[in-house]
Amino acid sequence: PFQIVPFCGHIKGGMRPGKKILVMGIVDLNPESFGISLTCGESEDPPADVAIELKAVFTDRQFVRNSCVAGEWGEEQSSIPYFPFIPDQPFRVEILCEHPRFRVFVDGHQLFDFYHRIETLSAIDTIKINGDLQLTKLG
């Protein structure tokens, strides 16, 4: 029962402190990258604000995150203790929303924090997933 990628789904009621987004999937055999974004609506033109975009880049083993507010991308963050994704292997990403930040876990290990750049958490109501993966579960 794989979800089709690219995937775009609605987050009921938007984000709020204590709310968690779960993304489970399997990395493709020869991946280049995949991305998970939490956005304020689905608009493409003008582009919806991106509260957090997580991008796993396999070529340089980076897991970068950024946000886009009013069409402007912010400062990219890329420091991680290790690169958690393995080709052809399952993974579990959890994005926990706290009052000042998102806290991101992969396979149960906290990997990094990302401080909110969009203040209105309830406006963050869409999840978009694309790239070299199969989605097995969203929650």
PDB file of C-alpha atoms in Angstrom, residues 58-123:
ATOM      1  CA  PHE A  58      23.009  10.938  -0.791  1.00  0.00           C
ATOM      2  CA  THR A  59      25.883  12.115  -3.002  1.00  0.00           C
ATOM      3  CA  ASP A  60      27.414  14.186  -0.199  1.00  0.00           C
ATOM      4  CA  ARG A  61      25.599  12.466   2.703  1.00  0.00           C
ATOM      5  CA  GLN A  62      23.898  15.656   3.853  1.00  0.00           C
ATOM      6  CA  PHE A  63      20.565  16.098   5.578  1.00  0.00           C
ATOM      7  CA  VAL A  64      19.869  19.789   5.060  1.00  0.00           C
ATOM      8  CA  ARG A  65      16.974  21.894   6.263  1.00  0.00           C
ATOM      9  CA  ASN A  66      15.689  25.301   5.395  1.00  0.00           C
ATOM     10  CA  SER A  67      12.568  27.414   5.235  1.00  0.00           C
ATOM     11  CA  CYS A  68      11.059  29.768   2.699  1.00  0.00           C
ATOM     12  CA  VAL A  69       9.077  32.790   3.886  1.00  0.00           C
ATOM     13  CA  ALA A  70       7.455  35.188   1.397  1.00  0.00           C
ATOM     14  CA  GLY A  71       9.431  33.639  -1.435  1.00  0.00           C
ATOM     15  CA  GLU A  72      12.791  34.029   0.318  1.00  0.00           C
ATOM     16  CA  TRP A  73      14.802  30.985   1.330  1.00  0.00           C
ATOM     17  CA  GLY A  74      16.563  31.388   4.652  1.00  0.00           C
ATOM     18  CA  GLU A  75      19.882  30.140   5.894  1.00  0.00           C
ATOM     19  CA  GLU A  76      20.425  26.462   5.219  1.00  0.00           C
ATOM     20  CA  GLN A  77      21.417  24.259   8.141  1.00  0.00           C
ATOM     21  CA  SER A  78      23.309  21.059   7.527  1.00  0.00           C
ATOM     22  CA  SER A  79      25.188  19.894  10.623  1.00  0.00           C
ATOM     23  CA  ILE A  80      24.292  16.331  11.637  1.00  0.00           C
ATOM     24  CA  PRO A  81      26.025  13.836  13.916  1.00  0.00           C
ATOM     25  CA  TYR A  82      25.787  11.179  11.171  1.00  0.00           C
ATOM     26  CA  PHE A  83      23.884  10.450   7.956  1.00  0.00           C
ATOM     27  CA  PRO A  84      21.000   8.162   8.883  1.00  0.00           C
ATOM     28  CA  PHE A  85      19.684   6.918   5.534  1.00  0.00           C
ATOM     29  CA  ILE A  86      20.808   3.770   3.694  1.00  0.00           C
ATOM     30  CA  PRO A  87      19.863   2.841   0.118  1.00  0.00           C
ATOM     31  CA  ASP A  88      17.206   0.113  -0.132  1.00  0.00           C
ATOM     32  CA  GLN A  89      16.549   0.286   3.623  1.00  0.00           C
ATOM     33  CA  PRO A  90      13.475   1.413   5.572  1.00  0.00           C
ATOM     34  CA  PHE A  91      13.485   4.544   7.688  1.00  0.00           C
ATOM     35  CA  ARG A  92      11.256   6.370  10.131  1.00  0.00           C
ATOM     36  CA  VAL A  93      11.337  10.171  10.308  1.00  0.00           C
ATOM     37  CA  GLU A  94       9.457  11.954  13.076  1.00  0.00           C
ATOM     38  CA  ILE A  95       9.034  15.713  13.110  1.00  0.00           C
ATOM     39  CA  LEU A  96       7.969  16.848  16.558  1.00  0.00           C
ATOM     40  CA  CYS A  97       6.604  20.365  16.833  1.00  0.00           C
ATOM     41  CA  GLU A  98       7.585  22.147  20.035  1.00  0.00           C
ATOM     42  CA  HIS A  99       6.872  25.723  21.003  1.00  0.00           C
ATOM     43  CA  PRO A 100      10.164  27.219  19.756  1.00  0.00           C
ATOM     44  CA  ARG A 101      11.253  24.602  17.236  1.00  0.00           C
ATOM     45  CA  PHE A 102      10.829  21.413  15.277  1.00  0.00           C
ATOM     46  CA  ARG A 103      12.740  18.457  16.649  1.00  0.00           C
ATOM     47  CA  VAL A 104      13.628  15.817  14.072  1.00  0.00           C
ATOM     48  CA  PHE A 105      14.182  12.147  14.865  1.00  0.00           C
ATOM     49  CA  VAL A 106      15.290   9.408  12.486  1.00  0.00           C
ATOM     50  CA  ASP A 107      14.740   5.808  13.591  1.00  0.00           C
ATOM     51  CA  GLY A 108      14.167   7.015  17.128  1.00  0.00           C
ATOM     52  CA  HIS A 109      17.366   9.062  17.418  1.00  0.00           C
ATOM     53  CA  GLN A 110      17.175  12.826  17.724  1.00  0.00           C
ATOM     54  CA  LEU A 111      19.187  14.272  14.870  1.00  0.00           C
ATOM     55  CA  PHE A 112      18.672  18.038  15.107  1.00  0.00           C
ATOM     56  CA  ASP A 113      16.428  20.942  16.059  1.00  0.00           C
ATOM     57  CA  PHE A 114      15.120  23.599  13.696  1.00  0.00           C
ATOM     58  CA  TYR A 115      13.820  26.795  15.250  1.00  0.00           C
ATOM     59  CA  HIS A 116      10.555  28.091  13.861  1.00  0.00           C
ATOM     60  CA  ARG A 117      10.801  30.809  11.237  1.00  0.00           C
ATOM     61  CA  ILE A 118       7.051  30.797  10.680  1.00  0.00           C
ATOM     62  CA  GLU A 119       5.306  31.977  13.825  1.00  0.00           C
ATOM     63  CA  THR A 120       1.756  30.889  13.014  1.00  0.00           C
ATOM     64  CA  LEU A 121       2.063  27.156  13.569  1.00  0.00           C
ATOM     65  CA  SER A 122      -1.589  26.455  12.757  1.00  0.00           C
ATOM     66  CA  ALA A 123      -0.992  27.765   9.216  1.00  0.00           C
TER      67      ALA A 123
END
